[in-house]
JSON list of C-alpha atoms in Angstrom, two decimals:
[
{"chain": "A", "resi": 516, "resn": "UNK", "atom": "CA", "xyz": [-76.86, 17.84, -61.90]},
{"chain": "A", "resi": 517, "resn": "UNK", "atom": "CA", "xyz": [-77.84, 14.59, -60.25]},
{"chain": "A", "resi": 518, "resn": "UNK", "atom": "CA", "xyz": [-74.64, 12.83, -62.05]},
{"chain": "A", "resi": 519, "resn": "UNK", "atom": "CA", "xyz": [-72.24, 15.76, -60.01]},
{"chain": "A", "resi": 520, "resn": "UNK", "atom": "CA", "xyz": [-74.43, 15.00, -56.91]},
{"chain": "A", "resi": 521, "resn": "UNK", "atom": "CA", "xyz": [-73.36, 10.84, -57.27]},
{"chain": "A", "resi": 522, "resn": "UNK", "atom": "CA", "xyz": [-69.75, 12.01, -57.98]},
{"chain": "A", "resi": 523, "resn": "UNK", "atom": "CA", "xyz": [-69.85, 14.13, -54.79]},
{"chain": "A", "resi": 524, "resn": "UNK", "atom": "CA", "xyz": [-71.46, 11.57, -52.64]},
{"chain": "A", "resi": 525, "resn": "UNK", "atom": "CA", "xyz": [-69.02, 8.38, -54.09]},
{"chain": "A", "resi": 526, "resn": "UNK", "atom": "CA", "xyz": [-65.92, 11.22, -53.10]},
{"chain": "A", "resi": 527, "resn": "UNK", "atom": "CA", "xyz": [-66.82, 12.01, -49.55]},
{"chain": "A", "resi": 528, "resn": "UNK", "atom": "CA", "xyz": [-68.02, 8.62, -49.09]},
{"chain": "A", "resi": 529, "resn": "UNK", "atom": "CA", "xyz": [-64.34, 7.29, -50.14]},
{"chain": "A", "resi": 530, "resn": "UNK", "atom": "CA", "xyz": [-63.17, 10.01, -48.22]},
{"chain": "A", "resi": 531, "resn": "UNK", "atom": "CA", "xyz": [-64.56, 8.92, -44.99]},
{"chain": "A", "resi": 532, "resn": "UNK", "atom": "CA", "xyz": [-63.56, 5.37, -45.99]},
{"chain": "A", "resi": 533, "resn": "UNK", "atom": "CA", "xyz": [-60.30, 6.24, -45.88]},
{"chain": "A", "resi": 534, "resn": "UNK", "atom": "CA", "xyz": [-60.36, 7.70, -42.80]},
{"chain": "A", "resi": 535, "resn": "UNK", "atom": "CA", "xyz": [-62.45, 5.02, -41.00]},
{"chain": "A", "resi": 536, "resn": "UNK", "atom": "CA", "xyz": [-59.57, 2.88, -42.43]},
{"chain": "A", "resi": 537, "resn": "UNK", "atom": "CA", "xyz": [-57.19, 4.74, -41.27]},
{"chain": "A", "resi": 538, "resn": "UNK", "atom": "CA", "xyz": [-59.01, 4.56, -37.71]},
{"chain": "A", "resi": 539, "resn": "UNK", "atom": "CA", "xyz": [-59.50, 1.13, -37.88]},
{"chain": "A", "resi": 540, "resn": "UNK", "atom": "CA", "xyz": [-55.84, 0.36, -38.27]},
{"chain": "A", "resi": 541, "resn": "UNK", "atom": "CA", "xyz": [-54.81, 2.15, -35.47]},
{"chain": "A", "resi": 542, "resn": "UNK", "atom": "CA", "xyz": [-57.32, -0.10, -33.24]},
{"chain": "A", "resi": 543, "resn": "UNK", "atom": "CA", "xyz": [-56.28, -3.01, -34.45]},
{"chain": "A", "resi": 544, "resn": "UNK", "atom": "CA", "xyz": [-52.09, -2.22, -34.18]},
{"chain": "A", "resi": 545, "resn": "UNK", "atom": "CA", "xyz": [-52.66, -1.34, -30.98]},
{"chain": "A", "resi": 546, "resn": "UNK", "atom": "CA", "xyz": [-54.59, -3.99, -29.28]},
{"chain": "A", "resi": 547, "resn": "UNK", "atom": "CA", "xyz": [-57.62, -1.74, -28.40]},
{"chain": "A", "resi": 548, "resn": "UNK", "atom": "CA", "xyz": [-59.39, -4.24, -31.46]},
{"chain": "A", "resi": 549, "resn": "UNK", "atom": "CA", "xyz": [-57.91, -7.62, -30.47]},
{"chain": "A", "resi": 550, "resn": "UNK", "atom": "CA", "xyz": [-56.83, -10.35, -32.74]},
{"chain": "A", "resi": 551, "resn": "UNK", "atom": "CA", "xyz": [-59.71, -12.50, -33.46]},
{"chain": "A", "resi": 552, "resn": "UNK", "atom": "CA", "xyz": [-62.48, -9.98, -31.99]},
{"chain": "A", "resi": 553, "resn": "UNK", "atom": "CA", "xyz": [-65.43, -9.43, -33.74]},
{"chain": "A", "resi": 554, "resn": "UNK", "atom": "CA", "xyz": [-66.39, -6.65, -36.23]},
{"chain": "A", "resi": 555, "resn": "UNK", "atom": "CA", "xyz": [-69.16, -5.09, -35.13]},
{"chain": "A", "resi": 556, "resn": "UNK", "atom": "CA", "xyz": [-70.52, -2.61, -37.59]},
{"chain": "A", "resi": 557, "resn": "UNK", "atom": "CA", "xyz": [-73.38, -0.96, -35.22]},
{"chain": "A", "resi": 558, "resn": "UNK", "atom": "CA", "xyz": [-71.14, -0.28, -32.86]},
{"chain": "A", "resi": 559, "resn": "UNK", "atom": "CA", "xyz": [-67.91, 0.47, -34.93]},
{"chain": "A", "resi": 560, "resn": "UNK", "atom": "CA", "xyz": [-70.25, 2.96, -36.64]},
{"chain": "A", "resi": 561, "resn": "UNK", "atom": "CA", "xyz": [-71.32, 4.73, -33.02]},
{"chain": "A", "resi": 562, "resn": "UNK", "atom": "CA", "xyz": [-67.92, 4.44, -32.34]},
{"chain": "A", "resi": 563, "resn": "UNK", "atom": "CA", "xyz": [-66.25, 6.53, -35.37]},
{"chain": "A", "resi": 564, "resn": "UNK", "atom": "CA", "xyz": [-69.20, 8.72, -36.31]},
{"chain": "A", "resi": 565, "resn": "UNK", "atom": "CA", "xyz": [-69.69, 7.92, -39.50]},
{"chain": "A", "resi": 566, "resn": "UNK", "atom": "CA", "xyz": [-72.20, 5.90, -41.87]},
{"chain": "A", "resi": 567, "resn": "UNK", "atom": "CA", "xyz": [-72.56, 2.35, -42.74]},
{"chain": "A", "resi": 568, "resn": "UNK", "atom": "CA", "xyz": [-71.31, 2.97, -46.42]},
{"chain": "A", "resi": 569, "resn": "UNK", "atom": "CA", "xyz": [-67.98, 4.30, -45.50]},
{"chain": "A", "resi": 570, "resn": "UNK", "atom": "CA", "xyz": [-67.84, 1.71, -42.59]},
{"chain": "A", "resi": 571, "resn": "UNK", "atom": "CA", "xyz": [-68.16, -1.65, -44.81]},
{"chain": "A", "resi": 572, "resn": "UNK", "atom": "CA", "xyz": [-65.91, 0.06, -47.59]},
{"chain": "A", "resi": 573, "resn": "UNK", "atom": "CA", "xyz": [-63.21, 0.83, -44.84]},
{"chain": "A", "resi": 574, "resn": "UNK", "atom": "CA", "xyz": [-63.58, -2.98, -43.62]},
{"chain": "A", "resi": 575, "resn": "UNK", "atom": "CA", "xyz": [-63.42, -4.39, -46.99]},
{"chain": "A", "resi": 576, "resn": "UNK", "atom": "CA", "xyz": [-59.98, -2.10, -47.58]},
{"chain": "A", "resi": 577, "resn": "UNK", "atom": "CA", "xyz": [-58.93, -4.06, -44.21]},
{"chain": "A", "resi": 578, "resn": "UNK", "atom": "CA", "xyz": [-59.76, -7.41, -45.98]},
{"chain": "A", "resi": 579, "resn": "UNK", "atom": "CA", "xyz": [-57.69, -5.98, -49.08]},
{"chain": "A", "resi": 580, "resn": "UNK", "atom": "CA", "xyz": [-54.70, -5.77, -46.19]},
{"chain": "A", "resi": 581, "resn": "UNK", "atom": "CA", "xyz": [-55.12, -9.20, -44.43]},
{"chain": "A", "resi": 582, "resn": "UNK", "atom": "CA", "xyz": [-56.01, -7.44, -40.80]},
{"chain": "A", "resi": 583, "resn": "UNK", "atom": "CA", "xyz": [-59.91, -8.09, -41.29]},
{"chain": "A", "resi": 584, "resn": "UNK", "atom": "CA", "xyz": [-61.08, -12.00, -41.93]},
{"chain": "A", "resi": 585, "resn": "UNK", "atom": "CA", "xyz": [-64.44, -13.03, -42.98]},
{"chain": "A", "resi": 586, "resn": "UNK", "atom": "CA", "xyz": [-65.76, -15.99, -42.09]},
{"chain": "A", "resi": 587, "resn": "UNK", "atom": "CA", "xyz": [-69.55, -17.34, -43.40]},
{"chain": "A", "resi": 588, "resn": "UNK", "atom": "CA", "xyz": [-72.39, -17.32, -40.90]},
{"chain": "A", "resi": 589, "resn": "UNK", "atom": "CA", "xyz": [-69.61, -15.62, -38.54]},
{"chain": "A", "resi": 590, "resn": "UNK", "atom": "CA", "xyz": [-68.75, -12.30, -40.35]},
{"chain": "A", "resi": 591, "resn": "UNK", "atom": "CA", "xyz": [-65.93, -10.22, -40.37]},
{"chain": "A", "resi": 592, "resn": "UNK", "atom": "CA", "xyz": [-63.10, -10.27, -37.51]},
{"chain": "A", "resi": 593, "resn": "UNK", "atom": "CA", "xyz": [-59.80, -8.91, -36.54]},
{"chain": "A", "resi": 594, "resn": "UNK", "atom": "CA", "xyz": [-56.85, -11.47, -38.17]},
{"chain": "A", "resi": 595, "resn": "UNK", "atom": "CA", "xyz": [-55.21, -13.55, -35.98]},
{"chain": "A", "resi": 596, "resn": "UNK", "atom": "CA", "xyz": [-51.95, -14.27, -36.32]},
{"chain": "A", "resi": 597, "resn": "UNK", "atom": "CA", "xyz": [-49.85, -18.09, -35.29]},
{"chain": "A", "resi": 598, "resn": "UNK", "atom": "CA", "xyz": [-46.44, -18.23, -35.68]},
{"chain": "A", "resi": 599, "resn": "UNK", "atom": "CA", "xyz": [-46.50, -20.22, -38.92]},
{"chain": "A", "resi": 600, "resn": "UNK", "atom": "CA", "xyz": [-47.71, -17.02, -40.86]},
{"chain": "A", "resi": 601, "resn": "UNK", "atom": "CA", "xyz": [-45.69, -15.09, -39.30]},
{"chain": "A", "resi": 602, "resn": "UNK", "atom": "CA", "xyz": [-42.64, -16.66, -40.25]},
{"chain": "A", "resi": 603, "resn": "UNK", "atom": "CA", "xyz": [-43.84, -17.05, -43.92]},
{"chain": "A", "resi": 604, "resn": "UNK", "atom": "CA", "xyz": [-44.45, -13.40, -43.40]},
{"chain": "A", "resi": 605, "resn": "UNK", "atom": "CA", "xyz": [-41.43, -13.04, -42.42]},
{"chain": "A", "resi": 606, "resn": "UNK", "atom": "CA", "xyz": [-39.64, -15.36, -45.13]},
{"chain": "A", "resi": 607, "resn": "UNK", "atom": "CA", "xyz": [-41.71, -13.23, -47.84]},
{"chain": "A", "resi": 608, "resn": "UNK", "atom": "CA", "xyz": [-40.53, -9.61, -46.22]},
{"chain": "A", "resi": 609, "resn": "UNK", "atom": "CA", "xyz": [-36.98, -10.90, -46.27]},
{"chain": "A", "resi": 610, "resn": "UNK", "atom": "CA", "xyz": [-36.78, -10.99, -49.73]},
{"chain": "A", "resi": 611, "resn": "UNK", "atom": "CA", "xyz": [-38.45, -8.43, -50.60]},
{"chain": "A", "resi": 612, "resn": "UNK", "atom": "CA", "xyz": [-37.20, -5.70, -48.61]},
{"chain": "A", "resi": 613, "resn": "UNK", "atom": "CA", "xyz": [-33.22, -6.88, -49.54]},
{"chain": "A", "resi": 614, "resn": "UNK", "atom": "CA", "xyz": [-34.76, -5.68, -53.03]},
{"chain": "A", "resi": 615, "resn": "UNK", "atom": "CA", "xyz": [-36.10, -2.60, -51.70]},
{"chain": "A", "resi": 616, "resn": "UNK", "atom": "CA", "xyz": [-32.96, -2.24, -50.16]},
{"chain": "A", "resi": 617, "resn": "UNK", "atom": "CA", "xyz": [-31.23, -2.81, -53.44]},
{"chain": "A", "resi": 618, "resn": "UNK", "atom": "CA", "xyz": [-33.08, -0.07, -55.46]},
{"chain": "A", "resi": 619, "resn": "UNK", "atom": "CA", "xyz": [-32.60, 2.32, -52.75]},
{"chain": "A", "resi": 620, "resn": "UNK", "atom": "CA", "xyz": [-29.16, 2.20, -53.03]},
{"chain": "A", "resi": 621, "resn": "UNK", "atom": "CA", "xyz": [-29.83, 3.24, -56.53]},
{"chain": "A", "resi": 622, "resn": "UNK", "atom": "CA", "xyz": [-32.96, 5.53, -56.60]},
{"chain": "A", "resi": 623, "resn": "UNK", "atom": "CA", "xyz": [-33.02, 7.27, -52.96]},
{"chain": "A", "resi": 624, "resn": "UNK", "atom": "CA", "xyz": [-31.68, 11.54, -53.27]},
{"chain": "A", "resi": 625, "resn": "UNK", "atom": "CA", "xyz": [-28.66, 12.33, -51.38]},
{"chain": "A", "resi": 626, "resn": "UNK", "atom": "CA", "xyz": [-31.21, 14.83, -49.47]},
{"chain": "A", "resi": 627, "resn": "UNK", "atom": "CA", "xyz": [-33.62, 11.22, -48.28]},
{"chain": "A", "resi": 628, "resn": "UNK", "atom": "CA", "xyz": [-30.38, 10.05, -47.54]},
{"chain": "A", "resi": 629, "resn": "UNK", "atom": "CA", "xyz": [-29.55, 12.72, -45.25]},
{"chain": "A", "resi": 630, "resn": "UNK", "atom": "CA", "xyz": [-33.13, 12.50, -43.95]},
{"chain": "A", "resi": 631, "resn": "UNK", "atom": "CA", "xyz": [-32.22, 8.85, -42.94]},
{"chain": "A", "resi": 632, "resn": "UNK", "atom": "CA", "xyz": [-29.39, 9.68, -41.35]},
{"chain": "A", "resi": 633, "resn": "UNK", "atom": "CA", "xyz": [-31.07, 11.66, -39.28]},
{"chain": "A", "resi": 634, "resn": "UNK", "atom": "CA", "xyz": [-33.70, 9.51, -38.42]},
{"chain": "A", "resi": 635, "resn": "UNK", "atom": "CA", "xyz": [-30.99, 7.39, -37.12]},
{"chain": "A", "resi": 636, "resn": "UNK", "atom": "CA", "xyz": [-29.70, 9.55, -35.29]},
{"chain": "A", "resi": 637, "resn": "UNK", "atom": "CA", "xyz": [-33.14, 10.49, -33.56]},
{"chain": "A", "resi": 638, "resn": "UNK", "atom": "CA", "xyz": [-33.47, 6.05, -32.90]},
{"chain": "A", "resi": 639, "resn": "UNK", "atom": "CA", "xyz": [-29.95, 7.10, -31.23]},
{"chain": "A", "resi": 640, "resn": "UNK", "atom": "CA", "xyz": [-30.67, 9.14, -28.94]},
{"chain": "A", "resi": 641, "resn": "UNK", "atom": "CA", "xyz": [-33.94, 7.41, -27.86]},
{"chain": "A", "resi": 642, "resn": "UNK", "atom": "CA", "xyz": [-32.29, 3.93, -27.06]},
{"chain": "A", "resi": 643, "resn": "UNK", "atom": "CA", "xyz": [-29.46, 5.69, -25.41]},
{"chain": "A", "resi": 644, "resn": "UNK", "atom": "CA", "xyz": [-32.30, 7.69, -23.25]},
{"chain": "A", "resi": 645, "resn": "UNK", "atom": "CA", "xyz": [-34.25, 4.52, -22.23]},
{"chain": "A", "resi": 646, "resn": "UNK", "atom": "CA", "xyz": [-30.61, 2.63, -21.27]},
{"chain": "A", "resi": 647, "resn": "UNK", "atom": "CA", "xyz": [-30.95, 0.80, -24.10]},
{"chain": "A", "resi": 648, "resn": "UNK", "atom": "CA", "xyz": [-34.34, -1.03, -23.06]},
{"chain": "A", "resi": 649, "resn": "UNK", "atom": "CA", "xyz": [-36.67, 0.11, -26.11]},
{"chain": "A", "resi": 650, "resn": "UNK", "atom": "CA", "xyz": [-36.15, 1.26, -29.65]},
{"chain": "A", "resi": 651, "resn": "UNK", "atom": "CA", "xyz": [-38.41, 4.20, -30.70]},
{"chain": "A", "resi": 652, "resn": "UNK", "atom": "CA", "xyz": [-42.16, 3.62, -31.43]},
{"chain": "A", "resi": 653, "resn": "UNK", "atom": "CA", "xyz": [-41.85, 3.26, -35.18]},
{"chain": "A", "resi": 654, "resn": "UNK", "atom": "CA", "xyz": [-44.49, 3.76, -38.09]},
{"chain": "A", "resi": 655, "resn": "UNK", "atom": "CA", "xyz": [-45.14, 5.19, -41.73]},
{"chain": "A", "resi": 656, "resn": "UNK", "atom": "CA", "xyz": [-41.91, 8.29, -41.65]},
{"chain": "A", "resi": 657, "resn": "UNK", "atom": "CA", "xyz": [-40.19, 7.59, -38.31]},
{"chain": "A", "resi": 658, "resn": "UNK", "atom": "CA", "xyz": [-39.86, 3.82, -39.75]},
{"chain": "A", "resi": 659, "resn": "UNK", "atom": "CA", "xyz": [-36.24, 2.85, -40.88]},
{"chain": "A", "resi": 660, "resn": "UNK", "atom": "CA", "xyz": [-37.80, 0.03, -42.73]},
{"chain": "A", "resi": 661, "resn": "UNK", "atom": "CA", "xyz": [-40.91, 2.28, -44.48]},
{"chain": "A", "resi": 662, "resn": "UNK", "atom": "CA", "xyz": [-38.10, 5.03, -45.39]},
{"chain": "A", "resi": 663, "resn": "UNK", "atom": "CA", "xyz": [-35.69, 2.47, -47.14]},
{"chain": "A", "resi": 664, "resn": "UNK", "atom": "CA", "xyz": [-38.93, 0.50, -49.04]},
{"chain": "A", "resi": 665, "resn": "UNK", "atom": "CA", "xyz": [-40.47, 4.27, -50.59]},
{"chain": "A", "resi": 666, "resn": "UNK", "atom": "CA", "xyz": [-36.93, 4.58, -51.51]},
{"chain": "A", "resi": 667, "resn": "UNK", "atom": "CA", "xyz": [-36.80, 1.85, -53.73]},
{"chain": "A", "resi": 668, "resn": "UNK", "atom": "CA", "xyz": [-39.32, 4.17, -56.25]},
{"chain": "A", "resi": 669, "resn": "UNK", "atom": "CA", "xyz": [-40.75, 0.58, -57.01]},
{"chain": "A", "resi": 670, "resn": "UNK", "atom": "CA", "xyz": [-44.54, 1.62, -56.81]},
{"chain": "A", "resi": 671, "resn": "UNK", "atom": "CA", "xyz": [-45.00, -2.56, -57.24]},
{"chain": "A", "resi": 672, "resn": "UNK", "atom": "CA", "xyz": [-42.48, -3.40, -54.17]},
{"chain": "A", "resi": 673, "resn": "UNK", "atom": "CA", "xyz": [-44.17, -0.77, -52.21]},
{"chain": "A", "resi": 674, "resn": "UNK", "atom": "CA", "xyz": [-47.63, -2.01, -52.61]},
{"chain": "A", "resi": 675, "resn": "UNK", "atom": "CA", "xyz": [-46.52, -5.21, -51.47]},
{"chain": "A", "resi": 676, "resn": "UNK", "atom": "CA", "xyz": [-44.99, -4.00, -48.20]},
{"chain": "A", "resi": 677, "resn": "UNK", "atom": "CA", "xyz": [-46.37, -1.28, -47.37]},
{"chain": "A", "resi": 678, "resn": "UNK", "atom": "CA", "xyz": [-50.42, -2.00, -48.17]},
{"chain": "A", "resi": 679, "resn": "UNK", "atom": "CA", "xyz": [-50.38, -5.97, -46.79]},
{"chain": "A", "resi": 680, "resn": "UNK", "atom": "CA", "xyz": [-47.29, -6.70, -45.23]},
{"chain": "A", "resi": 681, "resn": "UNK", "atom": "CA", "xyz": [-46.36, -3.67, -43.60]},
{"chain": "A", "resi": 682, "resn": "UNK", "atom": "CA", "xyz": [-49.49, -3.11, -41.20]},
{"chain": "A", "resi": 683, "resn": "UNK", "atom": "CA", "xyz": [-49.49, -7.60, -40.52]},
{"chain": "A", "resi": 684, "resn": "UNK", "atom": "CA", "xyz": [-45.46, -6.79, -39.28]},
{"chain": "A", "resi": 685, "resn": "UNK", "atom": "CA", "xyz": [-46.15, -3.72, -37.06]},
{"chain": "A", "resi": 686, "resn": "UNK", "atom": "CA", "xyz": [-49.87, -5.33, -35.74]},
{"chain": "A", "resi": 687, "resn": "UNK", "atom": "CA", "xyz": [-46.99, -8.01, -34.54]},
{"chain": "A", "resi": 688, "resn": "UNK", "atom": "CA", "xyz": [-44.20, -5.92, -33.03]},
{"chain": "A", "resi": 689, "resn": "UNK", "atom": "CA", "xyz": [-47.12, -4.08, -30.83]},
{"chain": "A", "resi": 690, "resn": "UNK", "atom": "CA", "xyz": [-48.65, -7.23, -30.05]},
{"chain": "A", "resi": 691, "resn": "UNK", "atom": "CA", "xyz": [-45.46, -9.12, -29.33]},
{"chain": "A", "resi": 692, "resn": "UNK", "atom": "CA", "xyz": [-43.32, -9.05, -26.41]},
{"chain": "A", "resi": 693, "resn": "UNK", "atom": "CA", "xyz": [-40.86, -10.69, -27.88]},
{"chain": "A", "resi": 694, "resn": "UNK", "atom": "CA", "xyz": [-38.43, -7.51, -29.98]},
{"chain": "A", "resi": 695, "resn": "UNK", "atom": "CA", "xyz": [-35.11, -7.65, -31.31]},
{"chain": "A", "resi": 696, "resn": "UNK", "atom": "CA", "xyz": [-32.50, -5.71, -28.57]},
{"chain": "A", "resi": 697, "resn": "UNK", "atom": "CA", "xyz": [-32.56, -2.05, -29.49]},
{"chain": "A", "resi": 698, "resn": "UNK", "atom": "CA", "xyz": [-28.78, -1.83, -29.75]},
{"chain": "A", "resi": 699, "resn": "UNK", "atom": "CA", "xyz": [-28.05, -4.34, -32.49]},
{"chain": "A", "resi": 700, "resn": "UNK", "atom": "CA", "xyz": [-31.20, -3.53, -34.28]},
{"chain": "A", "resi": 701, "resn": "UNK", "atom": "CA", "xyz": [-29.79, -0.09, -34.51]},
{"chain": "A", "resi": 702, "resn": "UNK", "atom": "CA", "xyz": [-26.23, -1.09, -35.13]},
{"chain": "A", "resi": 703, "resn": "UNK", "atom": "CA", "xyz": [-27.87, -3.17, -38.33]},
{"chain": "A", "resi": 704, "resn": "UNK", "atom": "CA", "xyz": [-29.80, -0.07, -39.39]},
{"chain": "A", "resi": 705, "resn": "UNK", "atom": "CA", "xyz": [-26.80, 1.95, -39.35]},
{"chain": "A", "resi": 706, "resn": "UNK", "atom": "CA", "xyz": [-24.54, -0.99, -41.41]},
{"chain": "A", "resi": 707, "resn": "UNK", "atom": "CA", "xyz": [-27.09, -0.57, -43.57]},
{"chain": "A", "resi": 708, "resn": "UNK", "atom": "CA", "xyz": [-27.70, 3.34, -44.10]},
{"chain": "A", "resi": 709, "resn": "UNK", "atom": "CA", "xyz": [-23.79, 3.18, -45.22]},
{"chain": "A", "resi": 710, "resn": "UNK", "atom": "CA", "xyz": [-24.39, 0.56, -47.67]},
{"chain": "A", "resi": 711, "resn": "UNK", "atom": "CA", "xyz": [-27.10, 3.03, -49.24]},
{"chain": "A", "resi": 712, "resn": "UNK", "atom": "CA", "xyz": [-24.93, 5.56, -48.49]},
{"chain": "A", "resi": 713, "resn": "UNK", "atom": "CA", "xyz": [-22.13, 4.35, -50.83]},
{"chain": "A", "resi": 714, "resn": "UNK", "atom": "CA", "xyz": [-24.64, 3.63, -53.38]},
{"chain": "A", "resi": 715, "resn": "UNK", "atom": "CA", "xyz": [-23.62, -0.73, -52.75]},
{"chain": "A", "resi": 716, "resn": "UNK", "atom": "CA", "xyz": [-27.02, -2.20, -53.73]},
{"chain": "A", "resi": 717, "resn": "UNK", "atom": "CA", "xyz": [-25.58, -5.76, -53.37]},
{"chain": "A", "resi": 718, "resn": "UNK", "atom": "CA", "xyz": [-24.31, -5.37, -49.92]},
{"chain": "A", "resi": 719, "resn": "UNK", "atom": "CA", "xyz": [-27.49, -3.76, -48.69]},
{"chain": "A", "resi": 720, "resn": "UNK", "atom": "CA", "xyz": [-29.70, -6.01, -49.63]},
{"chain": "A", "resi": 721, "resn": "UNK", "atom": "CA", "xyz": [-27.62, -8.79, -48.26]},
{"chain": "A", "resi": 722, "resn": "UNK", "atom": "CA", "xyz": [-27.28, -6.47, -45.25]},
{"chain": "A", "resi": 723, "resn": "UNK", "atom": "CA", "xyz": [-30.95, -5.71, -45.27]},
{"chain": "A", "resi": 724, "resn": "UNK", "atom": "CA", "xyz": [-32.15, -9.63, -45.68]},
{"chain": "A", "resi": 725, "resn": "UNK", "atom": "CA", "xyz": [-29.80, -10.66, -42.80]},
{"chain": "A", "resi": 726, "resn": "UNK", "atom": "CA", "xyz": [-31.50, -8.40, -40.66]},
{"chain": "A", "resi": 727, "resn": "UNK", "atom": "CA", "xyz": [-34.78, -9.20, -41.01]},
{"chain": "A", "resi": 728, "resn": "UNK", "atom": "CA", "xyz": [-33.90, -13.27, -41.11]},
{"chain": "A", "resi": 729, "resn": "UNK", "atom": "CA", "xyz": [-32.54, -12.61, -37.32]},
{"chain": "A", "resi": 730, "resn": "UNK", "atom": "CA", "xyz": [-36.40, -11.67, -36.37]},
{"chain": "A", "resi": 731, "resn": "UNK", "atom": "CA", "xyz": [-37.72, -15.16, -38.33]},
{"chain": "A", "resi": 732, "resn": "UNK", "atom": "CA", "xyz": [-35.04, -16.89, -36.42]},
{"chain": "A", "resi": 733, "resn": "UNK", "atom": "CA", "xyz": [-36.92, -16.01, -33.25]},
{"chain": "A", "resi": 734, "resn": "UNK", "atom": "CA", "xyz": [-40.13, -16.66, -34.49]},
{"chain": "A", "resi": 735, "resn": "UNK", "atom": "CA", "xyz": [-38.90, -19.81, -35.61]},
{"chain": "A", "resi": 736, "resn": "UNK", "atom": "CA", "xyz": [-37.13, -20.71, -32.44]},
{"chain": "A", "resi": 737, "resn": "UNK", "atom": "CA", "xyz": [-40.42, -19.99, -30.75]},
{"chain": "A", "resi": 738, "resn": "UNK", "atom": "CA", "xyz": [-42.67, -22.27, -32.73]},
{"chain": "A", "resi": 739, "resn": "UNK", "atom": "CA", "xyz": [-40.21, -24.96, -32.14]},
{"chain": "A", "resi": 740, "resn": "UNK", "atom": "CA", "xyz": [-40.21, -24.55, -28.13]},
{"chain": "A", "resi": 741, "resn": "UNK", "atom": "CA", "xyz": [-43.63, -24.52, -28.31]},
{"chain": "A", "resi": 742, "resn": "UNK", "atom": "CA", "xyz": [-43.86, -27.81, -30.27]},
{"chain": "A", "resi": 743, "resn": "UNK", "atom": "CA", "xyz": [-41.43, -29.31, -27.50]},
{"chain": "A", "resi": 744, "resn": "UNK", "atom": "CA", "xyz": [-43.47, -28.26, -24.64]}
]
């Protein structure tokens, strides 16, 4: 009996991990926990409800991610982000979502497909909405990017992305004002939907890669006007 009762206990403890991790994310995308502000457990714990045990295991899934950095005799804090790592960020998600591309011109069901197209069709109607001047709040299923990387059925690839990368990218595009105009960001999403469309792995992963080079560019550009001024 007191075996089951440490089962039960370790499962709603992961439980609410998950969920304070879940929390945690949010805060952090957002802004609300700013880049480089402290973890503070006490008050995190106030904050979400919930025990110290779940807390620390939902900060140490955050270290596990990159967004959480611990530092001796200074403890844990929110990641903060220079443009150097992002562009190796960015250098590391360009080649590994052109393969993600690439299997999902393989692997992804005519009915995801149609599930994409849609999507696109929602980003559409949003940018043509807003005049152009945003491109849909994107994350997990209303993500282009997090559709075409689950449809690579590469449980390896979508580790990678989606458990490290993914969360660093999107903690950037909320935090950044600098975003790629809606209009040829969507035009590239589209070039690419037909490429997975008509099944041409090669072309969109070149497509795909292309794409996401354009936003290192920038980042790029930027670190070198900031070395000039």
């Amino acid at each position: 009996m007191a075996e089951t009762n440490t089962t039960n206990d370790a499962v709603r403890v992961g439980t609410q991990a998950q969920e304070v991790a879940g929390l945690l994310i949010g805060d952090i995308i957002s802004g609300r926990l700013s880049q480089g502000s402290r973890i503070s457990e006490p008050e995190l714990s106030r904050k979400y409800g919930v025990g110290r045990g779940p807390l620390r295991e939902a900060i140490l899934r955050l270290e596990g991610a990159g967004l959480v950095v611990r530092a001796p005799h200074v403890g844990a804090r929110v990641v903060t982000l220079n443009q150097a790592e992002l562009s190796e960020i960015f250098a590391v998600r360009e080649a590994l979502e052109g393969m993600a591309a690439r299997l999902a011109a393989i692997h992804m069901s005519d009915q995801q497909l149609l599930d994409l197209e849609s999507l696109l069709k929602t980003h559409a109607s949003h940018i043509h909405e807003h005049s152009g001047q945003s491109y849909i709040d994107q994350e997990g299923d209303l993500d282009f990017h997090y559709r075409v990387i689950n449809g690579s059925c590469n449980q390896r690839l979508i580790r990678s992305l989606c458990d490290e990368l993914y969360h660093l990218i999107h903690m950037y595009r909320k935090t950044s004002g600098r975003r790629a105009r809606p209009e040829e960001a969507l035009i590239e999403h589209q070039m690419i939907f037909k490429a997975l469309k008509d099944r041409d792995g090669e072309l969109a992963e070149m497509l795909m890669r292309r794409h996401i080079a354009r936003a290192r560019r920038e980042i790029e550009q930027f670190i070198d006007s900031d070395k000039q001024s």
